[in-house]
């Protein structure tokens, strides 16, 4: 069941979904939907993204499933990445909230955050995986001083220059 649609990113839309199991346990996930130009691009991106399923680190958002789907309404092919939901928002929201309230993030939280992100980046680079879009909105808050790196992309999707040009133009008009 789709609970909400989050602010779209440069490469696609994000949905918060809830999965109800047979034991009536409800789990929340985020599904990132990335529009693909054609079947070839979708298959290449799917193959690259499969590496994300192998990532197991306390400061990296866990990817649960990947699939490609066709949307009949708009005649488009989408790569869908299913990932854990942190439930506490992202670093960008925390920064904005702190600014709004004229508050500062404590030194302890900053030190823990930096350590966790360096640790996560070392880990993914050892796996020969690169984030490609590191920014506060792609860092999820999982606790008071606990963070996970999320919203990885693939080289195939990042090479789609037309999509990036359109997104840049859209953001200029907001």
mmCIF file of N, CA and C in Angstrom, residues 42-102:
data_model
loop_
_atom_site.group_PDB
_atom_site.id
_atom_site.type_symbol
_atom_site.label_atom_id
_atom_site.label_comp_id
_atom_site.label_asym_id
_atom_site.label_seq_id
_atom_site.Cartn_x
_atom_site.Cartn_y
_atom_site.Cartn_z
ATOM 1 N N UNK A 42 17.206 -0.074 -19.064
ATOM 2 C CA UNK A 42 16.614 -0.660 -17.852
ATOM 3 C C UNK A 42 17.375 -1.911 -17.432
ATOM 4 N N UNK A 43 17.699 -2.772 -18.385
ATOM 5 C CA UNK A 43 18.422 -4.009 -18.070
ATOM 6 C C UNK A 43 19.846 -3.739 -17.596
ATOM 7 N N UNK A 44 20.526 -2.767 -18.228
ATOM 8 C CA UNK A 44 21.883 -2.416 -17.803
ATOM 9 C C UNK A 44 21.869 -1.840 -16.390
ATOM 10 N N UNK A 45 20.919 -0.945 -16.129
ATOM 11 C CA UNK A 45 20.812 -0.331 -14.800
ATOM 12 C C UNK A 45 20.461 -1.379 -13.747
ATOM 13 N N UNK A 46 19.579 -2.302 -14.097
ATOM 14 C CA UNK A 46 19.196 -3.375 -13.176
ATOM 15 C C UNK A 46 20.408 -4.238 -12.827
ATOM 16 N N UNK A 47 21.205 -4.563 -13.830
ATOM 17 C CA UNK A 47 22.401 -5.376 -13.601
ATOM 18 C C UNK A 47 23.389 -4.653 -12.681
ATOM 19 N N UNK A 48 23.603 -3.353 -12.936
ATOM 20 C CA UNK A 48 24.502 -2.571 -12.079
ATOM 21 C C UNK A 48 23.956 -2.467 -10.657
ATOM 22 N N UNK A 49 22.656 -2.204 -10.539
ATOM 23 C CA UNK A 49 22.029 -2.003 -9.229
ATOM 24 C C UNK A 49 22.017 -3.277 -8.394
ATOM 25 N N UNK A 50 22.125 -4.427 -9.031
ATOM 26 C CA UNK A 50 22.147 -5.702 -8.306
ATOM 27 C C UNK A 50 23.271 -5.722 -7.266
ATOM 28 N N UNK A 51 24.350 -5.009 -7.543
ATOM 29 C CA UNK A 51 25.467 -4.924 -6.589
ATOM 30 C C UNK A 51 25.026 -4.287 -5.275
ATOM 31 N N UNK A 52 24.007 -3.416 -5.328
ATOM 32 C CA UNK A 52 23.523 -2.748 -4.112
ATOM 33 C C UNK A 52 22.909 -3.738 -3.121
ATOM 34 N N UNK A 53 22.374 -4.840 -3.640
ATOM 35 C CA UNK A 53 21.771 -5.858 -2.767
ATOM 36 C C UNK A 53 22.816 -6.544 -1.887
ATOM 37 N N UNK A 54 24.082 -6.473 -2.305
ATOM 38 C CA UNK A 54 25.167 -7.132 -1.576
ATOM 39 C C UNK A 54 25.740 -6.269 -0.453
ATOM 40 N N UNK A 55 25.327 -5.002 -0.387
ATOM 41 C CA UNK A 55 25.867 -4.105 0.631
ATOM 42 C C UNK A 55 25.254 -4.400 1.999
ATOM 43 N N UNK A 56 26.119 -4.649 2.981
ATOM 44 C CA UNK A 56 25.667 -4.903 4.351
ATOM 45 C C UNK A 56 26.568 -4.121 5.300
ATOM 46 N N UNK A 57 26.083 -2.970 5.715
ATOM 47 C CA UNK A 57 26.857 -2.081 6.582
ATOM 48 C C UNK A 57 25.875 -1.276 7.421
ATOM 49 N N UNK A 58 26.220 -1.027 8.663
ATOM 50 C CA UNK A 58 25.297 -0.336 9.574
ATOM 51 C C UNK A 58 24.990 1.100 9.164
ATOM 52 N N UNK A 59 25.815 1.693 8.310
ATOM 53 C CA UNK A 59 25.575 3.075 7.890
ATOM 54 C C UNK A 59 25.237 3.193 6.411
ATOM 55 N N UNK A 60 24.729 2.098 5.855
ATOM 56 C CA UNK A 60 24.275 2.108 4.463
ATOM 57 C C UNK A 60 22.864 1.562 4.424
ATOM 58 N N UNK A 61 21.997 2.307 3.766
ATOM 59 C CA UNK A 61 20.596 1.912 3.627
ATOM 60 C C UNK A 61 20.525 0.554 2.931
ATOM 61 N N UNK A 62 19.792 -0.369 3.523
ATOM 62 C CA UNK A 62 19.684 -1.719 2.964
ATOM 63 C C UNK A 62 18.708 -1.745 1.794
ATOM 64 N N UNK A 63 19.172 -2.289 0.690
ATOM 65 C CA UNK A 63 18.308 -2.495 -0.476
ATOM 66 C C UNK A 63 17.726 -3.893 -0.384
ATOM 67 N N UNK A 64 16.414 -3.990 -0.515
ATOM 68 C CA UNK A 64 15.713 -5.255 -0.322
ATOM 69 C C UNK A 64 15.400 -5.969 -1.625
ATOM 70 N N UNK A 65 15.091 -5.192 -2.665
ATOM 71 C CA UNK A 65 14.647 -5.804 -3.916
ATOM 72 C C UNK A 65 14.792 -4.797 -5.052
ATOM 73 N N UNK A 66 14.958 -5.315 -6.261
ATOM 74 C CA UNK A 66 15.016 -4.503 -7.473
ATOM 75 C C UNK A 66 14.104 -5.137 -8.504
ATOM 76 N N UNK A 67 13.418 -4.311 -9.272
ATOM 77 C CA UNK A 67 12.610 -4.855 -10.360
ATOM 78 C C UNK A 67 12.338 -3.777 -11.400
ATOM 79 N N UNK A 68 11.963 -4.226 -12.578
ATOM 80 C CA UNK A 68 11.605 -3.320 -13.671
ATOM 81 C C UNK A 68 10.116 -3.477 -13.912
ATOM 82 N N UNK A 69 9.438 -2.346 -14.113
ATOM 83 C CA UNK A 69 7.994 -2.388 -14.342
ATOM 84 C C UNK A 69 7.603 -1.416 -15.455
ATOM 85 N N UNK A 70 6.483 -1.699 -16.079
ATOM 86 C CA UNK A 70 5.957 -0.879 -17.169
ATOM 87 C C UNK A 70 4.731 -0.128 -16.661
ATOM 88 N N UNK A 71 4.690 1.178 -16.897
ATOM 89 C CA UNK A 71 3.532 1.991 -16.515
ATOM 90 C C UNK A 71 2.699 2.252 -17.767
ATOM 91 N N UNK A 72 1.549 1.581 -17.851
ATOM 92 C CA UNK A 72 0.681 1.717 -19.029
ATOM 93 C C UNK A 72 0.136 3.129 -19.205
ATOM 94 N N UNK A 73 -0.107 3.834 -18.102
ATOM 95 C CA UNK A 73 -0.698 5.173 -18.179
ATOM 96 C C UNK A 73 0.170 6.143 -18.964
ATOM 97 N N UNK A 74 1.476 6.041 -18.774
ATOM 98 C CA UNK A 74 2.371 6.979 -19.459
ATOM 99 C C UNK A 74 3.320 6.282 -20.436
ATOM 100 N N UNK A 75 3.098 5.003 -20.657
ATOM 101 C CA UNK A 75 3.919 4.204 -21.582
ATOM 102 C C UNK A 75 5.411 4.361 -21.298
ATOM 103 N N UNK A 76 5.793 4.067 -20.077
ATOM 104 C CA UNK A 76 7.200 4.188 -19.684
ATOM 105 C C UNK A 76 7.652 2.986 -18.872
ATOM 106 N N UNK A 77 8.945 2.731 -18.980
ATOM 107 C CA UNK A 77 9.597 1.647 -18.272
ATOM 108 C C UNK A 77 10.319 2.232 -17.057
ATOM 109 N N UNK A 78 10.192 1.593 -15.898
ATOM 110 C CA UNK A 78 10.810 2.088 -14.672
ATOM 111 C C UNK A 78 11.639 1.007 -13.991
ATOM 112 N N UNK A 79 12.826 1.408 -13.526
ATOM 113 C CA UNK A 79 13.610 0.575 -12.625
ATOM 114 C C UNK A 79 13.173 0.967 -11.219
ATOM 115 N N UNK A 80 12.814 -0.009 -10.401
ATOM 116 C CA UNK A 80 12.360 0.254 -9.032
ATOM 117 C C UNK A 80 13.347 -0.359 -8.046
ATOM 118 N N UNK A 81 13.777 0.452 -7.093
ATOM 119 C CA UNK A 81 14.706 0.015 -6.058
ATOM 120 C C UNK A 81 13.979 0.098 -4.718
ATOM 121 N N UNK A 82 13.843 -1.027 -4.050
ATOM 122 C CA UNK A 82 13.141 -1.083 -2.766
ATOM 123 C C UNK A 82 14.189 -1.048 -1.659
ATOM 124 N N UNK A 83 14.063 -0.055 -0.760
ATOM 125 C CA UNK A 83 15.045 0.105 0.312
ATOM 126 C C UNK A 83 14.365 0.318 1.657
ATOM 127 N N UNK A 84 15.134 0.145 2.713
ATOM 128 C CA UNK A 84 14.600 0.325 4.067
ATOM 129 C C UNK A 84 14.120 1.754 4.260
ATOM 130 N N UNK A 85 13.164 1.928 5.146
ATOM 131 C CA UNK A 85 12.634 3.247 5.491
ATOM 132 C C UNK A 85 13.134 3.595 6.883
ATOM 133 N N UNK A 86 13.773 4.748 7.026
ATOM 134 C CA UNK A 86 14.344 5.116 8.335
ATOM 135 C C UNK A 86 13.290 5.638 9.298
ATOM 136 N N UNK A 87 12.244 6.219 8.769
ATOM 137 C CA UNK A 87 11.171 6.726 9.610
ATOM 138 C C UNK A 87 11.445 8.063 10.267
ATOM 139 N N UNK A 88 12.673 8.568 10.152
ATOM 140 C CA UNK A 88 13.008 9.822 10.833
ATOM 141 C C UNK A 88 13.448 10.924 9.882
ATOM 142 N N UNK A 89 13.271 10.740 8.598
ATOM 143 C CA UNK A 89 13.627 11.790 7.649
ATOM 144 C C UNK A 89 15.084 11.762 7.248
ATOM 145 N N UNK A 90 15.506 12.862 6.625
ATOM 146 C CA UNK A 90 16.876 12.933 6.130
ATOM 147 C C UNK A 90 17.627 14.102 6.772
ATOM 148 N N UNK A 91 18.930 14.148 6.510
ATOM 149 C CA UNK A 91 19.783 15.174 7.104
ATOM 150 C C UNK A 91 19.373 16.570 6.645
ATOM 151 N N UNK A 92 18.926 16.704 5.424
ATOM 152 C CA UNK A 92 18.482 17.998 4.907
ATOM 153 C C UNK A 92 17.333 18.555 5.747
ATOM 154 N N UNK A 93 16.385 17.703 6.099
ATOM 155 C CA UNK A 93 15.249 18.118 6.939
ATOM 156 C C UNK A 93 15.714 18.539 8.328
ATOM 157 N N UNK A 94 16.675 17.799 8.885
ATOM 158 C CA UNK A 94 17.215 18.134 10.206
ATOM 159 C C UNK A 94 17.888 19.504 10.162
ATOM 160 N N UNK A 95 18.699 19.732 9.136
ATOM 161 C CA UNK A 95 19.395 21.018 8.993
ATOM 162 C C UNK A 95 18.384 22.156 8.871
ATOM 163 N N UNK A 96 17.379 21.967 8.024
ATOM 164 C CA UNK A 96 16.359 23.011 7.837
ATOM 165 C C UNK A 96 15.598 23.293 9.127
ATOM 166 N N UNK A 97 15.261 22.242 9.866
ATOM 167 C CA UNK A 97 14.539 22.403 11.135
ATOM 168 C C UNK A 97 15.399 23.153 12.154
ATOM 169 N N UNK A 98 16.678 22.794 12.222
ATOM 170 C CA UNK A 98 17.589 23.471 13.157
ATOM 171 C C UNK A 98 17.722 24.952 12.792
ATOM 172 N N UNK A 99 17.858 25.245 11.497
ATOM 173 C CA UNK A 99 17.961 26.644 11.053
ATOM 174 C C UNK A 99 16.708 27.425 11.422
ATOM 175 N N UNK A 100 15.558 26.815 11.171
ATOM 176 C CA UNK A 100 14.275 27.460 11.453
ATOM 177 C C UNK A 100 14.153 27.828 12.933
ATOM 178 N N UNK A 101 14.667 26.957 13.793
ATOM 179 C CA UNK A 101 14.584 27.176 15.240
ATOM 180 C C UNK A 101 15.824 27.859 15.816
ATOM 181 N N UNK A 102 16.720 28.321 14.929
ATOM 182 C CA UNK A 102 17.982 28.962 15.343
ATOM 183 C C UNK A 102 18.770 28.087 16.313
#
